[in-house]
Coordinates of N, CA, C and O in Angstrom, one line a residue:
M1 N 23.2 -10.6 2.1 CA 22.3 -10.6 3.2 C 21.9 -9.1 3.4 O 22.7 -8.2 3.4
K2 N 20.6 -9.0 3.6 CA 20.0 -7.6 3.8 C 20.4 -7.1 5.2 O 20.4 -7.8 6.1
Q3 N 20.6 -5.8 5.2 CA 21.0 -5.1 6.5 C 19.8 -4.2 6.9 O 19.1 -3.7 6.0
V4 N 19.6 -4.1 8.2 CA 18.5 -3.3 8.7 C 18.9 -1.8 8.7 O 20.0 -1.4 9.1
A5 N 18.0 -1.0 8.1 CA 18.3 0.5 8.0 C 17.6 1.2 9.1 O 18.0 2.3 9.6
D6 N 16.4 0.7 9.6 CA 15.6 1.4 10.6 C 14.7 0.4 11.3 O 14.4 -0.7 10.7
R7 N 14.3 0.7 12.5 CA 13.4 -0.2 13.3 C 12.4 0.7 14.0 O 12.7 1.7 14.5
E8 N 11.1 0.2 13.9 CA 10.0 0.9 14.6 C 9.2 -0.1 15.4 O 9.1 -1.2 15.1
L9 N 8.6 0.4 16.5 CA 7.7 -0.4 17.3 C 6.3 0.3 17.1 O 6.2 1.5 17.4
L10 N 5.3 -0.5 16.7 CA 4.0 0.1 16.6 C 3.0 -0.8 17.3 O 3.2 -2.0 17.4
V11 N 1.8 -0.3 17.7 CA 0.7 -1.1 18.2 C -0.3 -1.1 17.1 O -0.8 0.0 16.7
V12 N -0.6 -2.2 16.6 CA -1.6 -2.4 15.5 C -2.6 -3.4 15.9 O -2.2 -4.6 16.2
K13 N -3.9 -3.0 15.9 CA -5.0 -4.0 16.4 C -4.7 -4.6 17.7 O -4.9 -5.8 17.9
G14 N -4.1 -3.8 18.6 CA -3.8 -4.3 20.0 C -2.6 -5.2 20.1 O -2.3 -5.7 21.2
K15 N -1.9 -5.4 19.0 CA -0.7 -6.2 19.1 C 0.6 -5.4 18.8 O 0.5 -4.4 18.0
M16 N 1.7 -5.7 19.5 CA 2.9 -5.0 19.2 C 3.6 -5.5 18.0 O 3.7 -6.7 17.8
V17 N 3.9 -4.6 17.1 CA 4.6 -5.0 15.8 C 5.9 -4.3 15.7 O 6.0 -3.1 15.9
E18 N 6.9 -5.1 15.5 CA 8.3 -4.5 15.2 C 8.4 -4.5 13.7 O 8.1 -5.5 13.0
I19 N 8.7 -3.4 13.1 CA 8.9 -3.3 11.7 C 10.3 -2.8 11.4 O 10.7 -1.8 11.9
F20 N 10.9 -3.5 10.5 CA 12.3 -3.2 10.1 C 12.3 -2.8 8.7 O 11.7 -3.4 7.8
T21 N 12.9 -1.6 8.4 CA 13.1 -1.2 7.1 C 14.5 -1.6 6.7 O 15.5 -1.4 7.4
M22 N 14.6 -2.4 5.6 CA 15.8 -3.0 5.2 C 16.5 -2.0 4.2 O 15.9 -1.1 3.7
E23 N 17.8 -2.2 4.0 CA 18.6 -1.3 3.2 C 18.1 -1.3 1.7 O 18.4 -0.3 1.0
D24 N 17.4 -2.3 1.3 CA 16.9 -2.3 -0.1 C 15.5 -1.8 -0.2 O 14.8 -2.0 -1.1
N25 N 15.0 -1.1 0.9 CA 13.7 -0.5 1.0 C 12.6 -1.5 1.0 O 11.5 -1.1 0.6
T26 N 12.8 -2.7 1.5 CA 11.7 -3.6 1.7 C 11.5 -3.6 3.2 O 12.3 -3.0 4.0
Y27 N 10.4 -4.2 3.7 CA 10.1 -4.2 5.1 C 9.9 -5.6 5.6 O 9.4 -6.5 4.9
L28 N 10.3 -5.8 6.9 CA 10.2 -7.1 7.6 C 9.4 -6.8 8.9 O 9.9 -5.9 9.6
A29 N 8.3 -7.4 9.1 CA 7.5 -7.1 10.3 C 7.4 -8.4 11.2 O 7.3 -9.5 10.7
F30 N 7.4 -8.2 12.5 CA 7.1 -9.2 13.5 C 6.0 -8.8 14.4 O 6.1 -7.8 15.0
A31 N 4.9 -9.5 14.4 CA 3.8 -9.2 15.3 C 3.9 -10.2 16.5 O 4.1 -11.4 16.4
H32 N 3.8 -9.6 17.7 CA 4.0 -10.4 18.9 C 2.6 -10.5 19.7 O 1.9 -9.6 19.8
A33 N 2.4 -11.8 20.1 CA 1.2 -12.0 20.9 C 1.4 -11.4 22.3 O 0.5 -10.8 22.9
D34 N 2.6 -11.5 22.8 CA 3.0 -10.9 24.1 C 4.4 -10.3 24.0 O 5.4 -11.1 24.2
Y35 N 4.5 -9.1 23.7 CA 5.8 -8.5 23.4 C 6.8 -8.5 24.7 O 8.0 -8.7 24.5
N36 N 6.2 -8.4 25.8 CA 7.1 -8.4 27.1 C 7.5 -9.7 27.6 O 8.2 -9.8 28.5
A37 N 7.0 -10.8 26.9 CA 7.4 -12.1 27.4 C 8.9 -12.4 27.1 O 9.4 -12.1 26.0
D38 N 9.6 -12.9 28.1 CA 11.0 -13.3 27.9 C 11.1 -14.8 27.5 O 12.1 -15.3 27.4
D39 N 10.0 -15.3 27.1 CA 9.9 -16.8 26.8 C 10.4 -17.0 25.3 O 10.0 -16.3 24.4
E40 N 11.3 -17.9 25.2 CA 11.9 -18.2 23.9 C 10.8 -18.8 23.0 O 11.0 -18.9 21.8
E41 N 9.7 -19.3 23.6 CA 8.7 -19.9 22.8 C 7.5 -19.0 22.6 O 6.4 -19.4 22.3
A42 N 7.8 -17.7 22.6 CA 6.8 -16.7 22.4 C 6.2 -16.8 21.0 O 6.9 -17.2 20.1
I43 N 4.9 -16.6 20.9 CA 4.2 -16.7 19.6 C 4.3 -15.4 18.8 O 4.0 -14.3 19.3
I44 N 4.9 -15.5 17.6 CA 5.0 -14.3 16.8 C 4.6 -14.7 15.4 O 4.5 -15.8 15.0
G45 N 4.2 -13.6 14.6 CA 3.9 -13.8 13.2 C 5.0 -12.9 12.5 O 5.4 -11.9 13.0
M46 N 5.3 -13.3 11.2 CA 6.2 -12.6 10.4 C 5.7 -12.3 9.1 O 4.9 -13.1 8.5
G47 N 6.0 -11.1 8.6 CA 5.6 -10.7 7.3 C 6.7 -9.9 6.6 O 7.4 -9.2 7.2
E48 N 6.7 -10.0 5.3 CA 7.7 -9.3 4.5 C 7.1 -8.7 3.3 O 6.2 -9.4 2.7
G49 N 7.5 -7.5 2.9 CA 6.9 -6.9 1.7 C 7.6 -5.7 1.2 O 8.4 -5.2 1.9
D50 N 7.2 -5.2 0.0 CA 7.8 -4.0 -0.5 C 7.1 -2.8 0.1 O 7.7 -1.7 0.0
E51 N 6.0 -2.9 0.7 CA 5.3 -1.8 1.4 C 5.2 -2.1 2.9 O 4.9 -3.3 3.3
K52 N 5.3 -1.1 3.7 CA 5.2 -1.3 5.2 C 3.8 -2.0 5.6 O 3.8 -2.9 6.4
E53 N 2.8 -1.5 5.0 CA 1.4 -2.0 5.3 C 1.3 -3.4 5.0 O 0.6 -4.2 5.7
T54 N 1.9 -3.9 3.9 CA 1.8 -5.3 3.4 C 2.5 -6.1 4.4 O 2.0 -7.2 4.8
A55 N 3.7 -5.7 4.8 CA 4.5 -6.5 5.8 C 3.7 -6.7 7.1 O 3.7 -7.7 7.7
I56 N 3.1 -5.6 7.6 CA 2.4 -5.6 8.8 C 1.2 -6.5 8.7 O 0.9 -7.3 9.6
K57 N 0.4 -6.4 7.6 CA -0.8 -7.2 7.4 C -0.4 -8.7 7.4 O -1.1 -9.5 8.0
L58 N 0.7 -9.1 6.7 CA 1.1 -10.5 6.6 C 1.6 -11.0 8.0 O 1.3 -12.1 8.4
A59 N 2.3 -10.1 8.8 CA 2.7 -10.5 10.1 C 1.5 -10.8 11.0 O 1.5 -11.7 11.8
L60 N 0.5 -9.9 11.0 CA -0.7 -10.1 11.8 C -1.4 -11.3 11.4 O -1.9 -12.1 12.2
Q61 N -1.6 -11.6 10.1 CA -2.3 -12.8 9.6 C -1.5 -14.0 10.1 O -2.1 -15.0 10.6
D62 N -0.2 -14.0 10.0 CA 0.6 -15.1 10.5 C 0.5 -15.4 12.0 O 0.4 -16.5 12.4
L63 N 0.4 -14.3 12.7 CA 0.3 -14.4 14.2 C -1.1 -15.0 14.5 O -1.1 -15.9 15.4
Y64 N -2.1 -14.6 13.9 CA -3.5 -15.1 14.1 C -3.5 -16.6 13.8 O -4.1 -17.4 14.6
V65 N -2.9 -17.0 12.7 CA -2.8 -18.5 12.4 C -2.0 -19.2 13.5 O -2.5 -20.3 13.9
E66 N -0.9 -18.7 13.9 CA -0.1 -19.3 15.0 C -0.9 -19.4 16.3 O -0.9 -20.5 16.9
L67 N -1.6 -18.4 16.6 CA -2.4 -18.4 17.8 C -3.5 -19.5 17.7 O -3.8 -20.2 18.7
K68 N -4.2 -19.6 16.6 CA -5.2 -20.5 16.4 C -4.7 -22.0 16.5 O -5.3 -22.8 17.1
N69 N -3.5 -22.2 15.9 CA -2.9 -23.5 15.9 C -2.4 -23.9 17.3 O -2.2 -25.1 17.5
T70 N -2.2 -23.0 18.2 CA -1.7 -23.4 19.5 C -2.8 -23.6 20.5 O -2.5 -23.9 21.7
R71 N -4.0 -23.3 20.2 CA -5.1 -23.5 21.1 C -5.7 -24.8 21.0 O -5.6 -25.6 20.2

């Protein structure tokens, strides 16, 4: 199981993105529709990649798909 080496919070395109750097130098990103929501059913997107930008891009794409599907 991969372990987290670092965590960052970024605002990208108006969305809060949590990006985790894993010990194997890959990245896992979670894009939040509403980061401050304490709702367990909060809408998020997830992305994973060898580059930080790729993980963020995939997380945002996944978030937009999830938002579209819930409307």
